[in-house]
Amino acid sequence: MQKRKTILDIARMKQDKSKIAVLTAYDYPFARLMDEAGIDVILVGDSVGSVVSGYDNTLPVTMDEMIYHTRAVMRGSRQALVVTDMPFMSYQSDIRDARINAGRLIKEGGAQAVKLEGGVPMAATIRALVDIDIPVVGHIGLTPQSIHRMGGFRVQGRADDQAQQLIADARAVEEAGAFALVLEGIPAPLAREITRLLTIPTIGIGAGIGCDGQVLVIHDLLGLYDKYAPKFVKRYADVAPVISRGIEDYIQEVKQGIFPTDDHSFK
Ligand code: KIV
């Protein structure tokens, strides 16, 4: 049986200058396909709220939903490291809540690590989780749970003072004990600089090529979600028309009495 990757493997990849490939998954079939393809890390992202549940943002996603999706991803994967997002208000109010909720994602969901959004203000929370042996991935820059503060999904860190703040955030997350850091929606030169300054790996999304790894939302990569089309998304396949064609053919065959044939019936 293939051994599942751990946070030590991910740390080693930065030292070896081996790029880290990360994708989101929320269910068994996608987890299985990407795991068999050799993905390094599967992120059970709270982006599930947008691309699966159809909300406008990630804020409504609950702990129970994240546990449900994590269980499915764990059943579908064998070799990837699985990290689960802590949903909005599962860690922001106090450290005790954060510990209980992170613990649930590990104990009930089966995740190996959790991810949470925020820099300097979240450092004590990250430390509190790491202190009870829950590995943490940080996430700074365009943090979707801060949509109302940011006034929409906007690139962060363009002004010099914002860039300096993001560098301070990145340092605080590393010093608090996170084992990796997602950099989302920030200028590529800034992401490269943060990557150079940190010893932990950076995983970029809309942060350019200078990061130690990249993450994309699987539904964006496959053309299954077109409500927003951020500049940083590359569509590697366009499966929506294939799915639509299959469904349309089925409807036609049922209506015309073509399906099922004897091949699909019991004697
Ligand atoms: O929720 C998510 O999918 C994420 C990634 C886009 C980084 O946080």
Short mmCIF file of C-alpha atoms and ligand atoms in Angstrom, two decimals:
data_model
loop_
_atom_site.label_atom_id
_atom_site.label_comp_id
_atom_site.label_asym_id
_atom_site.label_seq_id
_atom_site.Cartn_x
_atom_site.Cartn_y
_atom_site.Cartn_z
CA MET A 1 0.00 0.00 0.00
CA GLN A 2 1.26 3.46 -0.92
CA LYS A 3 2.31 5.67 2.01
CA ARG A 4 0.47 8.95 2.49
CA LYS A 5 2.59 12.12 2.30
CA THR A 6 3.17 14.01 5.53
CA ILE A 7 4.10 17.57 6.40
CA LEU A 8 7.74 16.41 6.49
CA ASP A 9 7.57 15.46 2.80
CA ILE A 10 6.18 18.91 1.98
CA ALA A 11 8.92 20.66 3.97
CA ARG A 12 11.54 18.55 2.18
CA MET A 13 10.15 19.57 -1.21
CA LYS A 14 11.11 23.21 -0.56
CA GLN A 15 14.64 22.17 0.46
CA ASP A 16 14.90 20.03 -2.70
CA LYS A 17 13.47 22.87 -4.87
CA SER A 18 10.78 20.45 -6.01
CA LYS A 19 7.54 22.31 -6.85
CA ILE A 20 4.44 21.36 -4.83
CA ALA A 21 1.20 20.69 -6.76
CA VAL A 22 -1.99 21.30 -4.76
CA LEU A 23 -5.64 21.03 -5.84
CA THR A 24 -8.92 21.35 -4.03
CA ALA A 25 -11.32 18.40 -3.76
CA TYR A 26 -14.56 17.99 -1.90
CA ASP A 27 -15.70 14.46 -2.75
CA TYR A 28 -14.61 10.86 -3.34
CA PRO A 29 -14.42 10.73 -7.17
CA PHE A 30 -12.36 13.90 -7.64
CA ALA A 31 -10.09 13.00 -4.71
CA ARG A 32 -9.50 9.59 -6.24
CA LEU A 33 -8.70 10.92 -9.72
CA MET A 34 -6.24 13.55 -8.50
CA ASP A 35 -4.65 11.21 -5.96
CA GLU A 36 -4.04 8.59 -8.66
CA ALA A 37 -2.62 11.34 -10.92
CA GLY A 38 -0.02 12.06 -8.21
CA ILE A 39 -1.17 15.31 -6.61
CA ASP A 40 1.03 16.23 -3.61
CA VAL A 41 -1.59 17.92 -1.42
CA ILE A 42 -5.40 17.90 -1.52
CA LEU A 43 -7.02 20.93 0.04
CA VAL A 44 -10.60 20.46 1.19
CA GLY A 45 -11.23 24.16 0.63
CA ASP A 46 -14.11 26.22 1.93
CA SER A 47 -14.37 27.22 -1.75
CA VAL A 48 -16.79 24.26 -1.63
CA GLY A 49 -19.34 26.91 -0.61
CA SER A 50 -19.01 28.64 -3.98
CA VAL A 51 -18.25 25.87 -6.47
CA VAL A 52 -20.38 23.06 -5.00
CA SER A 53 -23.05 24.70 -2.84
CA GLY A 54 -23.58 27.74 -5.10
CA TYR A 55 -23.18 30.47 -2.48
CA ASP A 56 -21.75 33.86 -3.53
CA ASN A 57 -18.82 33.48 -1.13
CA THR A 58 -17.34 31.10 1.44
CA LEU A 59 -18.87 32.66 4.56
CA PRO A 60 -21.91 30.33 4.99
CA VAL A 61 -19.84 27.11 5.04
CA THR A 62 -20.17 25.17 8.32
CA MET A 63 -17.92 22.88 10.34
CA ASP A 64 -20.24 19.92 9.74
CA GLU A 65 -20.01 20.47 5.97
CA MET A 66 -16.21 20.60 6.10
CA ILE A 67 -16.11 17.37 8.12
CA TYR A 68 -18.45 15.66 5.65
CA HIS A 69 -16.35 16.68 2.63
CA THR A 70 -13.08 15.79 4.37
CA ARG A 71 -14.31 12.26 5.11
CA ALA A 72 -15.20 11.74 1.45
CA VAL A 73 -11.79 13.05 0.31
CA MET A 74 -9.98 10.80 2.80
CA ARG A 75 -11.86 7.77 1.45
CA GLY A 76 -10.92 8.74 -2.11
CA SER A 77 -7.22 9.36 -1.54
CA ARG A 78 -4.27 7.21 -0.50
CA GLN A 79 -1.04 9.11 -1.07
CA ALA A 80 -1.74 12.87 -0.92
CA LEU A 81 -1.45 14.99 2.21
CA VAL A 82 -4.97 16.18 3.05
CA VAL A 83 -5.46 19.67 4.51
CA THR A 84 -8.90 21.05 5.43
CA ASP A 85 -9.96 24.68 5.62
CA MET A 86 -11.31 26.01 8.90
CA PRO A 87 -14.56 27.72 7.87
CA PHE A 88 -15.51 31.30 8.75
CA MET A 89 -16.11 31.83 12.51
CA SER A 90 -14.73 28.42 13.47
CA TYR A 91 -11.47 30.00 14.72
CA GLN A 92 -11.78 33.80 14.75
CA SER A 93 -13.69 34.27 18.01
CA ASP A 94 -11.31 32.61 20.46
CA ILE A 95 -8.48 30.14 20.75
CA ARG A 96 -10.53 27.55 22.63
CA ASP A 97 -13.04 27.41 19.73
CA ALA A 98 -10.19 27.19 17.26
CA ARG A 99 -8.68 24.22 19.10
CA ILE A 100 -11.99 22.38 19.39
CA ASN A 101 -12.89 22.96 15.74
CA ALA A 102 -9.44 22.15 14.35
CA GLY A 103 -9.53 19.01 16.49
CA ARG A 104 -12.87 18.01 14.96
CA LEU A 105 -11.46 18.33 11.42
CA ILE A 106 -8.61 15.99 12.40
CA LYS A 107 -10.57 13.57 14.60
CA GLU A 108 -13.95 13.39 12.79
CA GLY A 109 -12.87 14.36 9.26
CA GLY A 110 -9.53 12.56 9.21
CA ALA A 111 -7.56 15.55 7.85
CA GLN A 112 -3.81 15.66 8.54
CA ALA A 113 -3.67 19.46 8.85
CA VAL A 114 -5.89 22.53 8.83
CA LYS A 115 -5.66 25.85 7.00
CA LEU A 116 -6.80 29.19 8.33
CA GLU A 117 -6.77 32.72 6.97
CA GLY A 118 -4.93 35.70 8.46
CA GLY A 119 -1.45 36.93 9.37
CA VAL A 120 -0.27 38.76 12.50
CA PRO A 121 -3.74 38.74 14.18
CA MET A 122 -3.94 34.93 13.79
CA ALA A 123 -0.39 34.13 14.98
CA ALA A 124 -1.46 33.24 18.54
CA THR A 125 -4.20 30.96 17.19
CA ILE A 126 -1.77 29.17 14.86
CA ARG A 127 0.65 28.72 17.78
CA ALA A 128 -2.14 27.33 19.98
CA LEU A 129 -2.98 24.68 17.35
CA VAL A 130 0.63 23.77 16.64
CA ASP A 131 1.19 23.43 20.41
CA ILE A 132 -1.43 20.66 20.54
CA ASP A 133 0.14 18.94 17.50
CA ILE A 134 -2.32 20.10 14.86
CA PRO A 135 -0.31 21.11 11.78
CA VAL A 136 -1.38 24.42 10.26
CA VAL A 137 -1.19 26.01 6.81
CA GLY A 138 -1.47 29.82 6.85
CA HIS A 139 -3.22 31.87 4.17
CA ILE A 140 -2.58 35.58 3.53
CA GLY A 141 -3.20 38.15 0.78
CA LEU A 142 -6.62 37.89 -0.82
CA THR A 143 -8.34 35.99 1.99
CA PRO A 144 -11.90 35.18 0.84
CA GLN A 145 -13.30 35.12 4.40
CA SER A 146 -12.37 38.85 4.59
CA ILE A 147 -14.47 39.73 1.53
CA HIS A 148 -16.41 42.45 3.35
CA ARG A 149 -13.26 44.19 4.62
CA MET A 150 -11.61 43.98 1.18
CA GLY A 151 -14.77 45.21 -0.59
CA GLY A 152 -14.67 42.28 -3.02
CA PHE A 153 -12.12 39.83 -4.38
CA ARG A 154 -9.23 42.25 -5.05
CA VAL A 155 -5.49 41.83 -5.49
CA GLN A 156 -3.78 42.73 -2.20
CA GLY A 157 -0.34 44.18 -1.46
CA ARG A 158 0.05 46.57 -4.41
CA ALA A 159 0.76 49.62 -2.24
CA ASP A 160 4.10 49.66 -0.46
CA ASP A 161 2.63 49.75 3.07
CA GLN A 162 0.33 46.80 2.23
CA ALA A 163 3.30 44.85 0.84
CA GLN A 164 5.29 45.49 4.04
CA GLN A 165 2.29 44.32 6.09
CA LEU A 166 2.06 41.11 4.06
CA ILE A 167 5.76 40.44 4.66
CA ALA A 168 5.15 40.94 8.41
CA ASP A 169 2.11 38.62 8.19
CA ALA A 170 4.14 35.92 6.42
CA ARG A 171 6.90 36.12 9.03
CA ALA A 172 4.36 35.97 11.87
CA VAL A 173 2.70 32.86 10.39
CA GLU A 174 6.06 31.12 10.01
CA GLU A 175 7.19 32.10 13.53
CA ALA A 176 3.89 30.80 14.94
CA GLY A 177 4.77 27.36 13.61
CA ALA A 178 2.76 26.93 10.39
CA PHE A 179 4.33 24.38 8.04
CA ALA A 180 3.24 26.09 4.78
CA LEU A 181 1.67 29.34 3.66
CA VAL A 182 -0.87 30.03 0.90
CA LEU A 183 -0.28 33.35 -0.88
CA GLU A 184 -3.43 34.37 -2.73
CA GLY A 185 -3.97 37.29 -5.11
CA ILE A 186 -0.77 39.25 -4.56
CA PRO A 187 1.76 40.69 -7.07
CA ALA A 188 4.22 38.07 -8.34
CA PRO A 189 7.40 39.99 -7.26
CA LEU A 190 6.05 40.28 -3.68
CA ALA A 191 5.22 36.56 -3.58
CA ARG A 192 8.72 35.76 -4.82
CA GLU A 193 10.23 37.94 -2.10
CA ILE A 194 8.09 36.31 0.64
CA THR A 195 9.08 32.88 -0.69
CA ARG A 196 12.76 33.88 -0.48
CA LEU A 197 12.38 35.16 3.09
CA LEU A 198 10.58 32.08 4.49
CA THR A 199 11.92 28.63 5.28
CA ILE A 200 8.42 27.09 5.02
CA PRO A 201 6.99 26.47 1.52
CA THR A 202 4.68 29.03 -0.07
CA ILE A 203 1.76 27.83 -2.19
CA GLY A 204 0.56 30.44 -4.65
CA ILE A 205 -2.81 31.11 -6.22
CA GLY A 206 -2.75 34.26 -8.30
CA ALA A 207 0.71 34.95 -6.89
CA GLY A 208 2.97 34.12 -9.83
CA ILE A 209 5.60 31.52 -10.59
CA GLY A 210 8.01 32.41 -7.77
CA CYS A 211 6.16 30.39 -5.10
CA ASP A 212 7.26 26.92 -3.96
CA GLY A 213 3.99 25.41 -5.16
CA GLN A 214 0.66 26.25 -6.76
CA VAL A 215 -2.97 25.58 -5.85
CA LEU A 216 -6.10 25.82 -8.01
CA VAL A 217 -9.75 25.08 -7.38
CA ILE A 218 -10.53 21.87 -9.31
CA HIS A 219 -13.82 23.22 -10.69
CA ASP A 220 -11.96 26.23 -12.18
CA LEU A 221 -9.27 24.05 -13.73
CA LEU A 222 -11.88 21.78 -15.39
CA GLY A 223 -14.30 24.48 -16.56
CA LEU A 224 -17.05 23.45 -14.14
CA TYR A 225 -17.54 26.88 -12.56
CA ASP A 226 -17.96 30.06 -14.54
CA LYS A 227 -19.58 32.49 -12.10
CA TYR A 228 -16.23 34.27 -11.69
CA ALA A 229 -13.25 33.88 -14.04
CA PRO A 230 -10.20 35.20 -12.17
CA LYS A 231 -7.15 36.08 -14.32
CA PHE A 232 -5.03 33.52 -12.45
CA VAL A 233 -7.15 30.51 -13.45
CA LYS A 234 -5.86 28.35 -16.28
CA ARG A 235 -8.49 26.03 -17.72
CA TYR A 236 -6.77 22.72 -18.41
CA ALA A 237 -9.93 20.97 -19.63
CA ASP A 238 -13.46 21.97 -20.55
CA VAL A 239 -15.63 19.15 -19.23
CA ALA A 240 -18.96 20.99 -18.84
CA PRO A 241 -19.99 20.42 -22.50
CA VAL A 242 -19.12 16.70 -22.18
CA ILE A 243 -21.35 16.39 -19.12
CA SER A 244 -24.17 18.36 -20.78
CA ARG A 245 -24.00 16.17 -23.90
CA GLY A 246 -24.22 12.98 -21.82
CA ILE A 247 -27.25 14.28 -19.93
CA GLU A 248 -28.98 15.48 -23.11
CA ASP A 249 -28.39 12.11 -24.83
CA TYR A 250 -29.86 10.30 -21.81
CA ILE A 251 -32.97 12.51 -21.78
CA GLN A 252 -33.50 11.97 -25.53
CA GLU A 253 -33.10 8.19 -25.28
CA VAL A 254 -35.54 7.96 -22.34
CA LYS A 255 -38.11 10.12 -24.12
CA GLN A 256 -37.73 8.16 -27.39
CA GLY A 257 -37.93 4.76 -25.62
CA ILE A 258 -34.39 3.81 -26.70
CA PHE A 259 -32.98 3.35 -23.17
CA PRO A 260 -32.88 0.81 -21.53
CA THR A 261 -32.17 -1.92 -24.08
CA ASP A 262 -32.00 -5.64 -23.23
CA ASP A 263 -28.30 -5.08 -22.41
CA HIS A 264 -29.36 -2.88 -19.49
CA SER A 265 -32.25 -5.09 -18.32
CA PHE A 266 -32.53 -8.30 -16.23
CA LYS A 267 -34.00 -11.50 -17.74
O1 KIV B 1 -10.96 27.45 -0.26
C1 KIV B 1 -10.06 27.25 -1.08
O2 KIV B 1 -10.22 26.51 -2.05
C2 KIV B 1 -8.77 27.92 -0.88
C3 KIV B 1 -7.79 27.91 -1.99
C4 KIV B 1 -8.28 28.60 -3.18
C5 KIV B 1 -6.45 28.37 -1.58
O3 KIV B 1 -8.55 28.47 0.16
#
